[in-house]
Amino acid sequence: SPIPTTTAAVTRNADTLTYTATGNILDAIGSVYCEFTQLKAIQPDNPRLVSSQATANGPLMYELGGQPRMYDGTTYASSGLGNMTADTMHNLACSWSGVSIKNFLDGNAGSGQAYDGLFGFSGSNILISGSASTSPFGCLRNVRIWSQALPDATLQSITT
């Protein structure tokens, strides 16, 4: 049987998932995990995997130059562990507490950086897979969010 088609504009709601921050994630402390397969070597400018809908501060987890990074509006934390390659599933995690932010890529921990204490989650939503201009080209799945900073050993284990 024929597949119905249309010439009308189509909105793909699966491109970005909005998650309520209130009661689910805190500026002061937390952890995030996701699996990401980059389908193209060239990504949009700083594609965001997980971010606050508020624009005052930076994205919680994003990719720049093939490396996963965090940015709290003041400090950048990168894995420093090499680049994510296209067509390969990568396990990413990050954690933040009152004093530091840290990334994990495929079981390896990046060096921790100072944390200014504000991602901008208060009264905002969390965007999974960025916005229209910052969505990554790839598959983002198994996103997990904790309202506590998981121990490094746990984050290393779940990203291995």
mmCIF file with all atom_site columns, C-alpha atoms in Angstrom, residues 48-147:
data_model
loop_
_atom_site.group_PDB
_atom_site.id
_atom_site.type_symbol
_atom_site.label_atom_id
_atom_site.label_alt_id
_atom_site.label_comp_id
_atom_site.label_asym_id
_atom_site.label_entity_id
_atom_site.label_seq_id
_atom_site.pdbx_PDB_ins_code
_atom_site.Cartn_x
_atom_site.Cartn_y
_atom_site.Cartn_z
_atom_site.occupancy
_atom_site.B_iso_or_equiv
_atom_site.pdbx_formal_charge
_atom_site.auth_seq_id
_atom_site.auth_comp_id
_atom_site.auth_asym_id
_atom_site.auth_atom_id
_atom_site.pdbx_PDB_model_num
ATOM 1   C CA . ARG A 1 48  ? 24.064 20.948 23.301 1.00 0.00 ? 48  ARG A CA 1
ATOM 2   C CA . LEU A 1 49  ? 23.279 17.506 24.614 1.00 0.00 ? 49  LEU A CA 1
ATOM 3   C CA . VAL A 1 50  ? 21.787 18.620 27.949 1.00 0.00 ? 50  VAL A CA 1
ATOM 4   C CA . SER A 1 51  ? 21.271 22.273 28.900 1.00 0.00 ? 51  SER A CA 1
ATOM 5   C CA . SER A 1 52  ? 19.187 24.707 30.894 1.00 0.00 ? 52  SER A CA 1
ATOM 6   C CA . GLN A 1 53  ? 16.460 26.445 28.942 1.00 0.00 ? 53  GLN A CA 1
ATOM 7   C CA . ALA A 1 54  ? 17.587 29.672 30.616 1.00 0.00 ? 54  ALA A CA 1
ATOM 8   C CA . THR A 1 55  ? 20.163 31.450 28.473 1.00 0.00 ? 55  THR A CA 1
ATOM 9   C CA . ALA A 1 56  ? 21.935 33.249 31.321 1.00 0.00 ? 56  ALA A CA 1
ATOM 10  C CA . ASN A 1 57  ? 24.441 30.446 31.859 1.00 0.00 ? 57  ASN A CA 1
ATOM 11  C CA . GLY A 1 58  ? 26.062 27.793 29.773 1.00 0.00 ? 58  GLY A CA 1
ATOM 12  C CA . PRO A 1 59  ? 25.033 24.330 28.681 1.00 0.00 ? 59  PRO A CA 1
ATOM 13  C CA . LEU A 1 60  ? 25.510 21.527 31.135 1.00 0.00 ? 60  LEU A CA 1
ATOM 14  C CA . MET A 1 61  ? 26.816 19.067 28.557 1.00 0.00 ? 61  MET A CA 1
ATOM 15  C CA . TYR A 1 62  ? 27.836 19.912 25.007 1.00 0.00 ? 62  TYR A CA 1
ATOM 16  C CA . GLU A 1 63  ? 30.389 19.071 22.321 1.00 0.00 ? 63  GLU A CA 1
ATOM 17  C CA . LEU A 1 64  ? 33.070 21.360 20.919 1.00 0.00 ? 64  LEU A CA 1
ATOM 18  C CA . GLY A 1 65  ? 35.699 20.225 18.485 1.00 0.00 ? 65  GLY A CA 1
ATOM 19  C CA . GLY A 1 66  ? 34.788 16.605 19.119 1.00 0.00 ? 66  GLY A CA 1
ATOM 20  C CA . GLN A 1 67  ? 35.257 16.843 22.890 1.00 0.00 ? 67  GLN A CA 1
ATOM 21  C CA . PRO A 1 68  ? 32.484 16.724 25.472 1.00 0.00 ? 68  PRO A CA 1
ATOM 22  C CA . ARG A 1 69  ? 32.465 19.812 27.685 1.00 0.00 ? 69  ARG A CA 1
ATOM 23  C CA . MET A 1 70  ? 30.597 21.558 30.469 1.00 0.00 ? 70  MET A CA 1
ATOM 24  C CA . TYR A 1 71  ? 30.194 25.288 30.863 1.00 0.00 ? 71  TYR A CA 1
ATOM 25  C CA . ASP A 1 72  ? 28.591 26.955 33.878 1.00 0.00 ? 72  ASP A CA 1
ATOM 26  C CA . GLY A 1 73  ? 28.675 30.487 32.508 1.00 0.00 ? 73  GLY A CA 1
ATOM 27  C CA . THR A 1 74  ? 32.130 31.141 33.948 1.00 0.00 ? 74  THR A CA 1
ATOM 28  C CA . THR A 1 75  ? 34.249 27.969 33.781 1.00 0.00 ? 75  THR A CA 1
ATOM 29  C CA . TYR A 1 76  ? 34.764 25.420 31.007 1.00 0.00 ? 76  TYR A CA 1
ATOM 30  C CA . ALA A 1 77  ? 35.493 21.809 31.869 1.00 0.00 ? 77  ALA A CA 1
ATOM 31  C CA . SER A 1 78  ? 36.521 19.502 29.047 1.00 0.00 ? 78  SER A CA 1
ATOM 32  C CA . SER A 1 79  ? 37.331 15.848 29.201 1.00 0.00 ? 79  SER A CA 1
ATOM 33  C CA . GLY A 1 80  ? 40.812 16.399 27.759 1.00 0.00 ? 80  GLY A CA 1
ATOM 34  C CA . LEU A 1 81  ? 40.614 12.746 26.774 1.00 0.00 ? 81  LEU A CA 1
ATOM 35  C CA . GLY A 1 82  ? 40.499 12.943 23.015 1.00 0.00 ? 82  GLY A CA 1
ATOM 36  C CA . ASN A 1 83  ? 37.734 13.393 20.496 1.00 0.00 ? 83  ASN A CA 1
ATOM 37  C CA . MET A 1 84  ? 34.435 11.661 19.986 1.00 0.00 ? 84  MET A CA 1
ATOM 38  C CA . THR A 1 85  ? 34.456 9.997  16.583 1.00 0.00 ? 85  THR A CA 1
ATOM 39  C CA . ALA A 1 86  ? 31.588 9.883  14.107 1.00 0.00 ? 86  ALA A CA 1
ATOM 40  C CA . ASP A 1 87  ? 29.443 6.734  13.910 1.00 0.00 ? 87  ASP A CA 1
ATOM 41  C CA . THR A 1 88  ? 30.615 5.506  17.325 1.00 0.00 ? 88  THR A CA 1
ATOM 42  C CA . MET A 1 89  ? 28.467 5.380  20.446 1.00 0.00 ? 89  MET A CA 1
ATOM 43  C CA . HIS A 1 90  ? 30.096 7.224  23.350 1.00 0.00 ? 90  HIS A CA 1
ATOM 44  C CA . ASN A 1 91  ? 29.190 7.157  27.041 1.00 0.00 ? 91  ASN A CA 1
ATOM 45  C CA . LEU A 1 92  ? 29.269 10.615 28.609 1.00 0.00 ? 92  LEU A CA 1
ATOM 46  C CA . ALA A 1 93  ? 28.732 11.773 32.170 1.00 0.00 ? 93  ALA A CA 1
ATOM 47  C CA . CYS A 1 94  ? 29.298 14.895 34.179 1.00 0.00 ? 94  CYS A CA 1
ATOM 48  C CA . SER A 1 95  ? 28.906 15.887 37.780 1.00 0.00 ? 95  SER A CA 1
ATOM 49  C CA . TRP A 1 96  ? 28.927 19.122 39.696 1.00 0.00 ? 96  TRP A CA 1
ATOM 50  C CA . SER A 1 97  ? 28.986 20.036 43.346 1.00 0.00 ? 97  SER A CA 1
ATOM 51  C CA . GLY A 1 98  ? 29.380 23.238 45.297 1.00 0.00 ? 98  GLY A CA 1
ATOM 52  C CA . VAL A 1 99  ? 33.016 23.589 44.254 1.00 0.00 ? 99  VAL A CA 1
ATOM 53  C CA . SER A 1 100 ? 33.817 21.588 41.110 1.00 0.00 ? 100 SER A CA 1
ATOM 54  C CA . ILE A 1 101 ? 32.559 20.301 37.747 1.00 0.00 ? 101 ILE A CA 1
ATOM 55  C CA . LYS A 1 102 ? 33.928 17.208 36.028 1.00 0.00 ? 102 LYS A CA 1
ATOM 56  C CA . ASN A 1 103 ? 33.411 15.268 32.759 1.00 0.00 ? 103 ASN A CA 1
ATOM 57  C CA . PHE A 1 104 ? 33.719 11.584 31.916 1.00 0.00 ? 104 PHE A CA 1
ATOM 58  C CA . LEU A 1 105 ? 34.089 10.077 28.439 1.00 0.00 ? 105 LEU A CA 1
ATOM 59  C CA . ASP A 1 106 ? 34.003 6.321  27.813 1.00 0.00 ? 106 ASP A CA 1
ATOM 60  C CA . GLY A 1 107 ? 35.258 5.424  31.296 1.00 0.00 ? 107 GLY A CA 1
ATOM 61  C CA . ASN A 1 108 ? 37.914 8.129  31.522 1.00 0.00 ? 108 ASN A CA 1
ATOM 62  C CA . ALA A 1 109 ? 37.689 11.093 33.878 1.00 0.00 ? 109 ALA A CA 1
ATOM 63  C CA . GLY A 1 110 ? 38.674 14.584 32.873 1.00 0.00 ? 110 GLY A CA 1
ATOM 64  C CA . SER A 1 111 ? 40.298 16.937 35.312 1.00 0.00 ? 111 SER A CA 1
ATOM 65  C CA . GLY A 1 112 ? 37.901 18.751 37.609 1.00 0.00 ? 112 GLY A CA 1
ATOM 66  C CA . GLN A 1 113 ? 37.450 22.510 37.352 1.00 0.00 ? 113 GLN A CA 1
ATOM 67  C CA . ALA A 1 114 ? 36.152 25.165 39.733 1.00 0.00 ? 114 ALA A CA 1
ATOM 68  C CA . TYR A 1 115 ? 32.361 25.602 39.675 1.00 0.00 ? 115 TYR A CA 1
ATOM 69  C CA . ASP A 1 116 ? 30.676 28.988 40.056 1.00 0.00 ? 116 ASP A CA 1
ATOM 70  C CA . GLY A 1 117 ? 27.543 27.343 41.478 1.00 0.00 ? 117 GLY A CA 1
ATOM 71  C CA . LEU A 1 118 ? 25.039 28.373 38.815 1.00 0.00 ? 118 LEU A CA 1
ATOM 72  C CA . PHE A 1 119 ? 23.855 26.541 35.683 1.00 0.00 ? 119 PHE A CA 1
ATOM 73  C CA . GLY A 1 120 ? 20.563 28.412 35.696 1.00 0.00 ? 120 GLY A CA 1
ATOM 74  C CA . PHE A 1 121 ? 18.164 25.562 36.457 1.00 0.00 ? 121 PHE A CA 1
ATOM 75  C CA . SER A 1 122 ? 16.097 27.500 38.996 1.00 0.00 ? 122 SER A CA 1
ATOM 76  C CA . GLY A 1 123 ? 12.661 28.205 37.519 1.00 0.00 ? 123 GLY A CA 1
ATOM 77  C CA . SER A 1 124 ? 13.742 26.811 34.152 1.00 0.00 ? 124 SER A CA 1
ATOM 78  C CA . ASN A 1 125 ? 13.429 23.623 32.158 1.00 0.00 ? 125 ASN A CA 1
ATOM 79  C CA . ILE A 1 126 ? 16.119 21.233 31.003 1.00 0.00 ? 126 ILE A CA 1
ATOM 80  C CA . LEU A 1 127 ? 16.501 20.761 27.260 1.00 0.00 ? 127 LEU A CA 1
ATOM 81  C CA . ILE A 1 128 ? 17.622 17.342 26.095 1.00 0.00 ? 128 ILE A CA 1
ATOM 82  C CA . SER A 1 129 ? 19.223 17.725 22.647 1.00 0.00 ? 129 SER A CA 1
ATOM 83  C CA . GLY A 1 130 ? 19.514 21.491 22.569 1.00 0.00 ? 130 GLY A CA 1
ATOM 84  C CA . SER A 1 131 ? 17.381 23.929 20.654 1.00 0.00 ? 131 SER A CA 1
ATOM 85  C CA . ALA A 1 132 ? 16.754 24.343 16.934 1.00 0.00 ? 132 ALA A CA 1
ATOM 86  C CA . SER A 1 133 ? 20.147 25.986 16.359 1.00 0.00 ? 133 SER A CA 1
ATOM 87  C CA . THR A 1 134 ? 22.141 23.820 18.778 1.00 0.00 ? 134 THR A CA 1
ATOM 88  C CA . SER A 1 135 ? 20.785 20.298 18.257 1.00 0.00 ? 135 SER A CA 1
ATOM 89  C CA . PRO A 1 136 ? 23.543 17.762 17.657 1.00 0.00 ? 136 PRO A CA 1
ATOM 90  C CA . PHE A 1 137 ? 23.660 15.644 14.514 1.00 0.00 ? 137 PHE A CA 1
ATOM 91  C CA . GLY A 1 138 ? 23.372 12.216 16.025 1.00 0.00 ? 138 GLY A CA 1
ATOM 92  C CA . CYS A 1 139 ? 21.537 9.902  18.356 1.00 0.00 ? 139 CYS A CA 1
ATOM 93  C CA . LEU A 1 140 ? 21.184 10.886 22.008 1.00 0.00 ? 140 LEU A CA 1
ATOM 94  C CA . ARG A 1 141 ? 19.739 8.182  24.248 1.00 0.00 ? 141 ARG A CA 1
ATOM 95  C CA . ASN A 1 142 ? 19.523 6.827  27.787 1.00 0.00 ? 142 ASN A CA 1
ATOM 96  C CA . VAL A 1 143 ? 19.725 10.243 29.433 1.00 0.00 ? 143 VAL A CA 1
ATOM 97  C CA . ARG A 1 144 ? 19.827 9.984  33.232 1.00 0.00 ? 144 ARG A CA 1
ATOM 98  C CA . ILE A 1 145 ? 19.722 12.901 35.654 1.00 0.00 ? 145 ILE A CA 1
ATOM 99  C CA . TRP A 1 146 ? 20.483 12.725 39.382 1.00 0.00 ? 146 TRP A CA 1
ATOM 100 C CA . SER A 1 147 ? 20.028 15.446 41.984 1.00 0.00 ? 147 SER A CA 1
#
